[in-house]
Short mmCIF file of C-alpha atoms in Angstrom, two decimals:
data_model
loop_
_atom_site.label_atom_id
_atom_site.label_comp_id
_atom_site.label_asym_id
_atom_site.label_seq_id
_atom_site.Cartn_x
_atom_site.Cartn_y
_atom_site.Cartn_z
CA UNK N 1 -21.26 77.70 -161.73
CA UNK N 2 -19.30 77.93 -164.97
CA UNK N 3 -17.47 80.32 -167.25
CA UNK N 4 -16.60 80.85 -170.93
CA UNK N 5 -12.66 81.83 -170.38
CA UNK N 6 -10.44 81.31 -173.84
CA UNK N 7 -7.09 81.94 -174.30
CA UNK N 8 -7.77 83.89 -177.94
CA UNK N 9 -7.31 80.88 -179.90
CA UNK N 10 -6.86 81.17 -183.59
CA UNK N 11 -10.99 81.03 -185.47
CA UNK N 12 -12.18 79.08 -186.79
CA UNK N 13 -9.47 76.32 -186.38
CA UNK N 14 -8.93 72.94 -185.09
CA UNK N 15 -6.20 72.54 -182.45
CA UNK N 16 -5.19 69.41 -181.24
CA UNK N 17 -3.31 69.32 -177.87
CA UNK N 18 -0.12 67.20 -177.99
CA UNK N 19 -0.11 66.84 -174.36
CA UNK N 20 -3.44 64.87 -174.40
CA UNK N 21 -2.65 62.80 -177.71
CA UNK N 22 0.10 61.67 -175.88
CA UNK N 23 -1.64 60.49 -173.15
CA UNK N 24 -3.91 58.32 -175.10
CA UNK N 25 -1.07 57.12 -176.82
CA UNK N 26 0.41 55.99 -173.69
CA UNK N 27 -2.85 54.33 -172.97
CA UNK N 28 -3.35 52.28 -176.40
CA UNK N 29 0.50 51.17 -175.73
CA UNK N 30 -0.11 49.81 -172.72
CA UNK N 31 -3.34 47.86 -173.42
CA UNK N 32 -1.68 46.35 -176.29
CA UNK N 33 1.77 45.32 -174.36
CA UNK N 34 -0.63 43.69 -171.54
CA UNK N 35 -2.98 41.91 -173.72
CA UNK N 36 -0.52 40.97 -176.06
CA UNK N 37 -2.35 42.85 -179.00
CA UNK N 38 -1.82 44.85 -181.62
CA UNK N 39 -3.88 48.28 -182.27
CA UNK N 40 -3.69 50.57 -184.95
CA UNK N 41 -4.73 53.76 -186.24
CA UNK N 42 -8.30 53.89 -188.49
CA UNK N 43 -7.10 56.60 -190.72
CA UNK N 44 -10.99 56.83 -191.68
CA UNK N 45 -11.18 58.58 -188.26
CA UNK N 46 -8.02 60.99 -188.29
CA UNK N 47 -5.64 61.24 -191.38
CA UNK N 48 -3.47 64.71 -190.02
CA UNK N 49 -0.33 63.47 -191.54
CA UNK N 50 1.50 66.08 -189.44
CA UNK N 51 1.04 64.20 -186.52
CA UNK N 52 2.42 60.97 -187.61
CA UNK N 53 5.38 60.86 -186.35
CA UNK N 54 4.01 61.47 -182.94
CA UNK N 55 2.30 58.19 -183.55
CA UNK N 56 4.68 56.18 -185.18
CA UNK N 57 6.64 56.47 -181.40
CA UNK N 58 3.70 54.29 -179.93
CA UNK N 59 2.12 51.89 -182.90
CA UNK N 60 3.51 50.49 -186.11
CA UNK N 61 0.98 50.32 -188.28
CA UNK N 62 -2.45 52.15 -189.75
CA UNK N 63 -5.43 50.85 -191.25
CA UNK N 64 -6.97 52.22 -194.70
CA UNK N 65 -10.39 51.75 -196.43
CA UNK N 66 -9.19 53.32 -199.72
CA UNK N 67 -6.58 53.91 -201.71
CA UNK N 68 -5.89 57.19 -201.04
CA UNK N 69 -5.59 56.66 -197.23
CA UNK N 70 -3.37 53.97 -198.15
CA UNK N 71 -1.01 56.25 -200.22
CA UNK N 72 -1.37 58.54 -197.60
CA UNK N 73 -0.30 55.92 -194.76
CA UNK N 74 2.07 54.62 -197.08
CA UNK N 75 4.35 58.14 -198.08
CA UNK N 76 3.85 59.65 -194.43
CA UNK N 77 3.33 56.92 -192.02
CA UNK N 78 5.77 54.35 -193.26
CA UNK N 79 5.39 50.44 -193.90
CA UNK N 80 2.32 48.70 -195.51
CA UNK N 81 -1.01 49.33 -193.69
CA UNK N 82 -4.24 46.66 -193.54
CA UNK N 83 -6.70 47.50 -195.78
CA UNK N 84 -10.41 46.98 -195.97
CA UNK N 85 -13.16 48.25 -198.34
CA UNK N 86 -16.59 47.16 -199.17
CA UNK N 87 -15.69 46.35 -202.34
CA UNK N 88 -13.34 46.68 -204.80
CA UNK N 89 -12.41 47.18 -208.54
CA UNK N 90 -9.46 45.43 -210.35
CA UNK N 91 -7.30 48.60 -210.57
CA UNK N 92 -7.73 49.86 -207.23
CA UNK N 93 -6.91 46.44 -205.85
CA UNK N 94 -3.70 46.32 -208.02
CA UNK N 95 -2.70 49.62 -206.83
CA UNK N 96 -3.47 48.63 -203.12
CA UNK N 97 -1.34 45.30 -203.34
CA UNK N 98 1.83 46.82 -202.56
CA UNK N 99 0.67 49.12 -199.92
CA UNK N 100 -1.19 46.88 -197.90
CA UNK N 101 0.09 43.79 -195.58
CA UNK N 102 -3.11 42.62 -195.13
CA UNK N 103 -6.23 43.04 -197.45
CA UNK N 104 -9.87 42.05 -196.40
CA UNK N 105 -12.83 41.29 -198.51
CA UNK N 106 -16.11 41.80 -197.84
CA UNK N 107 -17.72 39.11 -199.08
CA UNK N 108 -16.53 35.32 -200.82
CA UNK N 109 -17.52 36.47 -204.36
CA UNK N 110 -14.88 39.03 -204.24
CA UNK N 111 -12.84 36.92 -202.71
CA UNK N 112 -12.84 34.14 -205.31
CA UNK N 113 -13.16 36.61 -207.96
CA UNK N 114 -9.48 38.42 -206.95
CA UNK N 115 -7.81 35.28 -205.15
CA UNK N 116 -6.03 34.64 -208.84
CA UNK N 117 -4.85 38.53 -208.84
CA UNK N 118 -3.54 37.35 -205.32
CA UNK N 119 -1.72 34.20 -206.40
CA UNK N 120 -0.31 35.96 -209.46
CA UNK N 121 0.84 39.05 -207.29
CA UNK N 122 3.17 36.49 -205.14
CA UNK N 123 4.23 34.16 -207.81
CA UNK N 124 6.09 37.37 -209.27
CA UNK N 125 8.18 38.16 -206.13
CA UNK N 126 6.55 40.44 -204.34
CA UNK N 127 5.72 40.87 -200.92
CA UNK N 128 3.48 38.29 -199.50
CA UNK N 129 -0.19 40.11 -198.52
CA UNK N 130 -2.29 38.54 -196.44
CA UNK N 131 -5.94 37.84 -197.09
CA UNK N 132 -8.93 38.00 -194.84
CA UNK N 133 -12.75 37.92 -194.67
CA UNK N 134 -14.90 40.30 -192.87
CA UNK N 135 -17.61 38.24 -191.14
CA UNK N 136 -21.03 39.57 -189.72
CA UNK N 137 -21.61 37.99 -186.28
CA UNK N 138 -25.38 39.69 -186.62
CA UNK N 139 -24.62 41.45 -182.69
CA UNK N 140 -24.42 44.63 -182.03
CA UNK N 141 -25.18 47.48 -179.06
CA UNK N 142 -24.73 50.56 -181.24
CA UNK N 143 -28.04 52.28 -181.11
CA UNK N 144 -27.93 54.68 -184.63
CA UNK N 145 -28.51 52.54 -187.45
CA UNK N 146 -26.60 54.74 -189.73
CA UNK N 147 -23.47 53.51 -187.71
CA UNK N 148 -24.73 49.91 -187.16
CA UNK N 149 -22.92 47.26 -189.43
CA UNK N 150 -24.87 44.57 -187.87
CA UNK N 151 -28.31 45.45 -188.42
CA UNK N 152 -30.60 43.31 -190.54
CA UNK N 153 -29.86 43.48 -194.09
CA UNK N 154 -26.18 45.19 -193.60
CA UNK N 155 -24.03 44.66 -196.55
CA UNK N 156 -20.98 44.50 -194.66
CA UNK N 157 -19.73 41.16 -193.61
CA UNK N 158 -20.50 37.41 -194.60
CA UNK N 159 -23.16 35.44 -192.25
CA UNK N 160 -21.89 32.09 -190.44
CA UNK N 161 -24.78 30.30 -192.33
CA UNK N 162 -22.70 31.86 -195.58
CA UNK N 163 -19.78 30.19 -194.87
CA UNK N 164 -18.22 27.08 -196.24
CA UNK N 165 -17.27 24.36 -193.92
CA UNK N 166 -12.93 25.41 -195.07
CA UNK N 167 -12.31 28.38 -195.96
CA UNK N 168 -11.17 28.92 -199.09
CA UNK N 169 -7.32 28.54 -199.95
CA UNK N 170 -5.22 31.66 -199.09
CA UNK N 171 -7.54 32.97 -196.82
CA UNK N 172 -5.61 33.92 -193.39
CA UNK N 173 -7.59 35.99 -191.49
CA UNK N 174 -11.16 37.16 -190.37
CA UNK N 175 -12.11 40.64 -189.51
CA UNK N 176 -15.38 41.93 -187.68
CA UNK N 177 -16.59 45.35 -186.70
CA UNK N 178 -19.59 45.51 -184.15
CA UNK N 179 -18.86 48.59 -182.36
CA UNK N 180 -19.08 52.73 -182.39
CA UNK N 181 -17.61 54.33 -179.39
CA UNK N 182 -18.34 51.44 -176.92
CA UNK N 183 -17.11 50.16 -173.66
CA UNK N 184 -15.32 46.61 -172.89
CA UNK N 185 -18.91 44.79 -171.85
CA UNK N 186 -19.85 45.32 -175.26
CA UNK N 187 -17.04 43.52 -176.97
CA UNK N 188 -17.25 40.56 -174.56
CA UNK N 189 -20.93 40.48 -175.71
CA UNK N 190 -19.83 40.72 -179.40
CA UNK N 191 -16.84 37.83 -178.75
CA UNK N 192 -19.44 35.75 -177.19
CA UNK N 193 -21.52 35.73 -180.75
CA UNK N 194 -18.53 35.38 -182.61
CA UNK N 195 -17.22 32.35 -180.61
CA UNK N 196 -20.77 30.92 -181.04
CA UNK N 197 -21.15 31.58 -184.81
CA UNK N 198 -17.39 31.70 -186.39
CA UNK N 199 -15.24 28.79 -184.21
CA UNK N 200 -15.04 26.56 -186.96
CA UNK N 201 -13.15 29.01 -189.04
CA UNK N 202 -11.19 30.64 -186.01
CA UNK N 203 -8.87 27.82 -185.92
CA UNK N 204 -8.39 27.75 -189.20
CA UNK N 205 -6.58 31.17 -189.69
CA UNK N 206 -3.60 33.08 -188.08
CA UNK N 207 -5.20 36.76 -187.51
CA UNK N 208 -8.51 38.14 -186.39
CA UNK N 209 -9.26 41.77 -186.45
CA UNK N 210 -11.67 43.41 -183.99
CA UNK N 211 -12.24 46.32 -185.94
CA UNK N 212 -12.61 49.91 -184.24
CA UNK N 213 -15.43 51.24 -181.51
CA UNK N 214 -13.36 50.52 -178.46
CA UNK N 215 -13.38 53.62 -176.46
CA UNK N 216 -10.64 52.81 -174.03
CA UNK N 217 -9.53 56.35 -173.73
CA UNK N 218 -12.71 57.62 -172.46
CA UNK N 219 -12.81 58.11 -168.90
CA UNK N 220 -15.63 55.76 -167.92
CA UNK N 221 -13.82 52.80 -170.10
CA UNK N 222 -13.33 49.70 -168.04
CA UNK N 223 -9.83 49.48 -169.46
CA UNK N 224 -8.62 46.47 -167.11
CA UNK N 225 -11.88 44.59 -168.49
CA UNK N 226 -10.44 44.72 -172.11
CA UNK N 227 -6.95 43.27 -171.10
CA UNK N 228 -8.95 40.59 -169.23
CA UNK N 229 -11.14 39.59 -172.09
CA UNK N 230 -8.32 39.95 -175.02
CA UNK N 231 -5.82 37.67 -172.61
CA UNK N 232 -8.76 35.01 -172.25
CA UNK N 233 -9.59 35.10 -176.02
CA UNK N 234 -5.81 34.12 -176.22
CA UNK N 235 -6.18 31.47 -174.42
CA UNK N 236 -9.00 29.75 -176.24
CA UNK N 237 -7.50 30.70 -179.50
CA UNK N 238 -3.67 31.00 -179.15
CA UNK N 239 -3.15 30.72 -183.06
CA UNK N 240 -4.74 33.76 -183.62
CA UNK N 241 -2.65 37.35 -184.00
CA UNK N 242 -5.37 40.16 -182.59
CA UNK N 243 -6.00 43.02 -183.89
CA UNK N 244 -7.51 46.44 -182.93
CA UNK N 245 -8.45 49.04 -185.06
CA UNK N 246 -9.77 52.27 -183.13
CA UNK N 247 -10.32 55.55 -184.66
CA UNK N 248 -11.55 57.38 -181.80
CA UNK N 249 -9.93 56.18 -179.11
CA UNK N 250 -6.40 57.86 -180.34
CA UNK N 251 -7.87 61.30 -180.62
CA UNK N 252 -10.82 60.87 -177.95
CA UNK N 253 -10.81 64.78 -175.82
CA UNK N 254 -7.90 65.84 -177.54
CA UNK N 255 -8.60 68.72 -179.21
CA UNK N 256 -11.29 71.51 -179.71
CA UNK N 257 -12.64 73.58 -182.73
CA UNK N 258 -12.97 77.43 -182.45
CA UNK N 259 -15.57 79.61 -183.52
CA UNK N 260 -16.88 83.31 -183.68
CA UNK N 261 -20.13 84.88 -182.63
CA UNK N 262 -20.77 87.08 -185.65
CA UNK N 263 -24.60 87.90 -185.35
CA UNK N 264 -27.25 87.06 -183.18
CA UNK N 265 -30.89 86.86 -184.51
CA UNK N 266 -34.58 85.73 -182.69
CA UNK N 267 -37.04 84.23 -184.02
CA UNK N 268 -40.19 83.59 -182.36
CA UNK N 269 -38.57 83.51 -178.42
CA UNK N 270 -35.43 81.47 -180.24
CA UNK N 271 -32.28 83.43 -180.14
CA UNK N 272 -29.52 82.15 -182.60
CA UNK N 273 -25.70 82.77 -182.25
CA UNK N 274 -24.83 82.78 -185.56
CA UNK N 275 -21.31 81.37 -185.94
CA UNK N 276 -18.26 81.52 -188.63
CA UNK N 277 -18.21 77.81 -188.76
CA UNK N 278 -20.78 75.35 -190.02
CA UNK N 279 -22.27 72.29 -188.51
CA UNK N 280 -23.35 70.82 -191.68
CA UNK N 281 -19.37 71.27 -193.10
CA UNK N 282 -17.53 70.82 -190.31
CA UNK N 283 -19.18 68.95 -187.79
CA UNK N 284 -21.64 66.58 -189.91
CA UNK N 285 -21.84 64.19 -186.79
CA UNK N 286 -24.13 66.68 -185.07
CA UNK N 287 -26.52 66.75 -187.67
CA UNK N 288 -25.99 62.87 -188.52
CA UNK N 289 -25.70 61.47 -185.13
CA UNK N 290 -27.78 63.54 -183.90
CA UNK N 291 -25.79 64.63 -180.86
CA UNK N 292 -25.22 68.02 -179.27
CA UNK N 293 -21.43 68.15 -178.41
CA UNK N 294 -19.93 69.87 -175.25
CA UNK N 295 -19.27 73.83 -175.53
CA UNK N 296 -16.74 75.16 -173.09
CA UNK N 297 -18.41 77.34 -170.43
CA UNK N 298 -22.34 76.39 -171.37
CA UNK N 299 -24.39 73.93 -170.26
CA UNK N 300 -26.50 71.55 -172.89
CA UNK N 301 -30.49 72.14 -172.40
CA UNK N 302 -33.62 70.29 -173.90
CA UNK N 303 -35.36 73.38 -174.76
CA UNK N 304 -34.85 77.06 -174.82
CA UNK N 305 -36.46 78.76 -171.72
CA UNK N 306 -37.10 82.47 -170.76
CA UNK N 307 -33.06 82.65 -169.62
CA UNK N 308 -31.73 85.74 -171.57
CA UNK N 309 -28.45 83.25 -171.90
CA UNK N 310 -29.60 80.62 -173.65
CA UNK N 311 -29.16 80.34 -177.22
CA UNK N 312 -29.31 77.69 -180.22
CA UNK N 313 -25.97 77.56 -182.32
CA UNK N 314 -26.13 78.19 -185.93
CA UNK N 315 -23.85 77.65 -188.93
CA UNK N 316 -22.46 79.72 -191.52
CA UNK N 317 -24.34 77.68 -194.71
CA UNK N 318 -27.27 78.16 -196.52
CA UNK N 319 -28.83 74.83 -195.53
CA UNK N 320 -31.67 75.21 -193.00
CA UNK N 321 -31.11 73.46 -190.93
CA UNK N 322 -27.24 74.07 -189.93
CA UNK N 323 -28.15 74.44 -186.27
CA UNK N 324 -27.60 72.38 -183.44
CA UNK N 325 -29.23 72.47 -179.73
CA UNK N 326 -29.48 74.87 -176.94
CA UNK N 327 -27.09 75.94 -174.42
CA UNK N 328 -26.97 77.64 -171.34
CA UNK N 329 -24.33 80.66 -170.94
CA UNK N 330 -23.44 82.69 -167.58
CA UNK N 331 -23.57 85.98 -169.67
CA UNK N 332 -25.45 87.42 -172.97
CA UNK N 333 -23.18 86.30 -176.09
CA UNK N 334 -21.87 89.43 -177.78
CA UNK N 335 -20.59 89.61 -181.49
CA UNK N 336 -17.24 88.61 -181.37
CA UNK N 337 -16.94 86.24 -178.18
CA UNK N 338 -15.07 83.05 -179.11
CA UNK N 339 -17.07 79.04 -179.24
CA UNK N 340 -15.22 76.33 -178.36
CA UNK N 341 -16.38 72.95 -179.25
CA UNK N 342 -15.10 70.47 -177.07
CA UNK N 343 -13.83 66.99 -178.22
CA UNK N 344 -13.71 67.77 -182.33
CA UNK N 345 -10.61 66.15 -183.57
CA UNK N 346 -11.53 62.95 -184.10
CA UNK N 347 -13.73 62.15 -187.47
CA UNK N 348 -14.69 65.64 -187.47
CA UNK N 349 -11.53 66.76 -189.38
CA UNK N 350 -11.59 64.14 -191.88
CA UNK N 351 -15.33 64.97 -192.94
CA UNK N 352 -15.01 68.58 -192.66
CA UNK N 353 -16.91 69.37 -196.27
CA UNK N 354 -16.59 72.76 -198.58
CA UNK N 355 -19.97 72.37 -199.20
CA UNK N 356 -21.49 76.39 -200.20
CA UNK N 357 -17.99 76.92 -200.44
CA UNK N 358 -17.44 77.56 -197.16
CA UNK N 359 -13.70 77.08 -196.26
CA UNK N 360 -12.86 74.47 -193.91
CA UNK N 361 -11.01 75.90 -190.38
CA UNK N 362 -7.29 75.96 -190.07
CA UNK N 363 -5.71 73.14 -187.96
CA UNK N 364 -3.25 73.83 -185.62
CA UNK N 365 -1.47 72.04 -183.20
CA UNK N 366 -0.86 72.80 -179.52
CA UNK N 367 2.36 71.67 -178.54
CA UNK N 368 3.78 70.35 -175.13
CA UNK N 369 5.27 73.87 -174.09
CA UNK N 370 1.56 75.14 -174.97
CA UNK N 371 3.18 77.24 -178.33
CA UNK N 372 0.41 76.85 -180.76
CA UNK N 373 1.76 75.84 -184.74
CA UNK N 374 -0.75 76.17 -187.26
CA UNK N 375 -0.39 73.06 -189.45
CA UNK N 376 -2.33 74.06 -192.13
CA UNK N 377 -4.75 77.18 -193.78
CA UNK N 378 -6.99 76.65 -196.42
CA UNK N 379 -7.44 79.11 -199.27
CA UNK N 380 -9.75 79.41 -202.08
CA UNK N 381 -7.57 77.54 -204.17
CA UNK N 382 -8.77 74.28 -202.15
CA UNK N 383 -12.22 75.05 -203.03
CA UNK N 384 -11.36 75.75 -206.63
CA UNK N 385 -9.41 72.36 -207.18
CA UNK N 386 -12.22 70.46 -205.83
CA UNK N 387 -14.20 71.84 -208.77
CA UNK N 388 -11.58 70.84 -211.37
#
């Protein structure tokens, strides 16, 4: 029926599979070419800079949400990034200007406050930075409010009713973000709202950034529909350069997190396999969303049954809730056995914490020839430096 088989991977370790990454990148480049759009990497989802040379074979830009991401992009990806942050202070904005090709503001008041700085920057002969404004179409098909930027009362983006008749001088683009691992059908509905609510301003700008959440590399995604939607929008607004900035789509199903069983404890009939990784530290989306990840060689079940091969998986931090779900294996788990969590490269690697002094897993890449290269190992010094 199913079985747990591993190669004895290093553990704990995030392992990126180069062959699967390149397959995703090829699809993304194909969509960009056919739809005449630019698709860029959102560093908030993945920032493993030692792999950027692979990305550069397929894409030209990244998008940053902080000075840290912008500096990382400049140093290791090259070129200037496209930047959006919910709010800027003057010091960070001055630092971002030389690193950014676009800078998008979350509110009209922020743009008004900083437009003199942008004008001064260009007047002094520095490269042009295209200013944009985030809009909020007030529509989304995201089920989890934590990830929904269009929920009522959202602090992200300007509503259509708040827009002036004419955009302030110097604003050259608009940006929205309304998706989270959605299909092209959701984008079609969002664009309908954008067209209805913001058409007067779409004709006043040069570019439109459609944000992230376009999960075009998933097996169930309607790629041809995405291309058709983007082509039709081009026909309606030929003045616009269209930009998409997914994160998950680049890394979807491209790697995994390895762990080992260190102990098995039982309480009121619930068996928990204690692992050398932590959901709180290393897989925070499992607690935030919440969702149960796929475990290789196991089947997710809703609640424990009398089977001797059903286990809850528990982390190695002291947080009481550092555990997730129930899985049924085809054999009793043993101490020392390896567990593999599938699809653990996007977001997980950039959200990993050192809470409780728990170290990060190693990071490795499995090359096309199946050899494994360790890209990063973490030590006590990494934890100590966080406390400096």
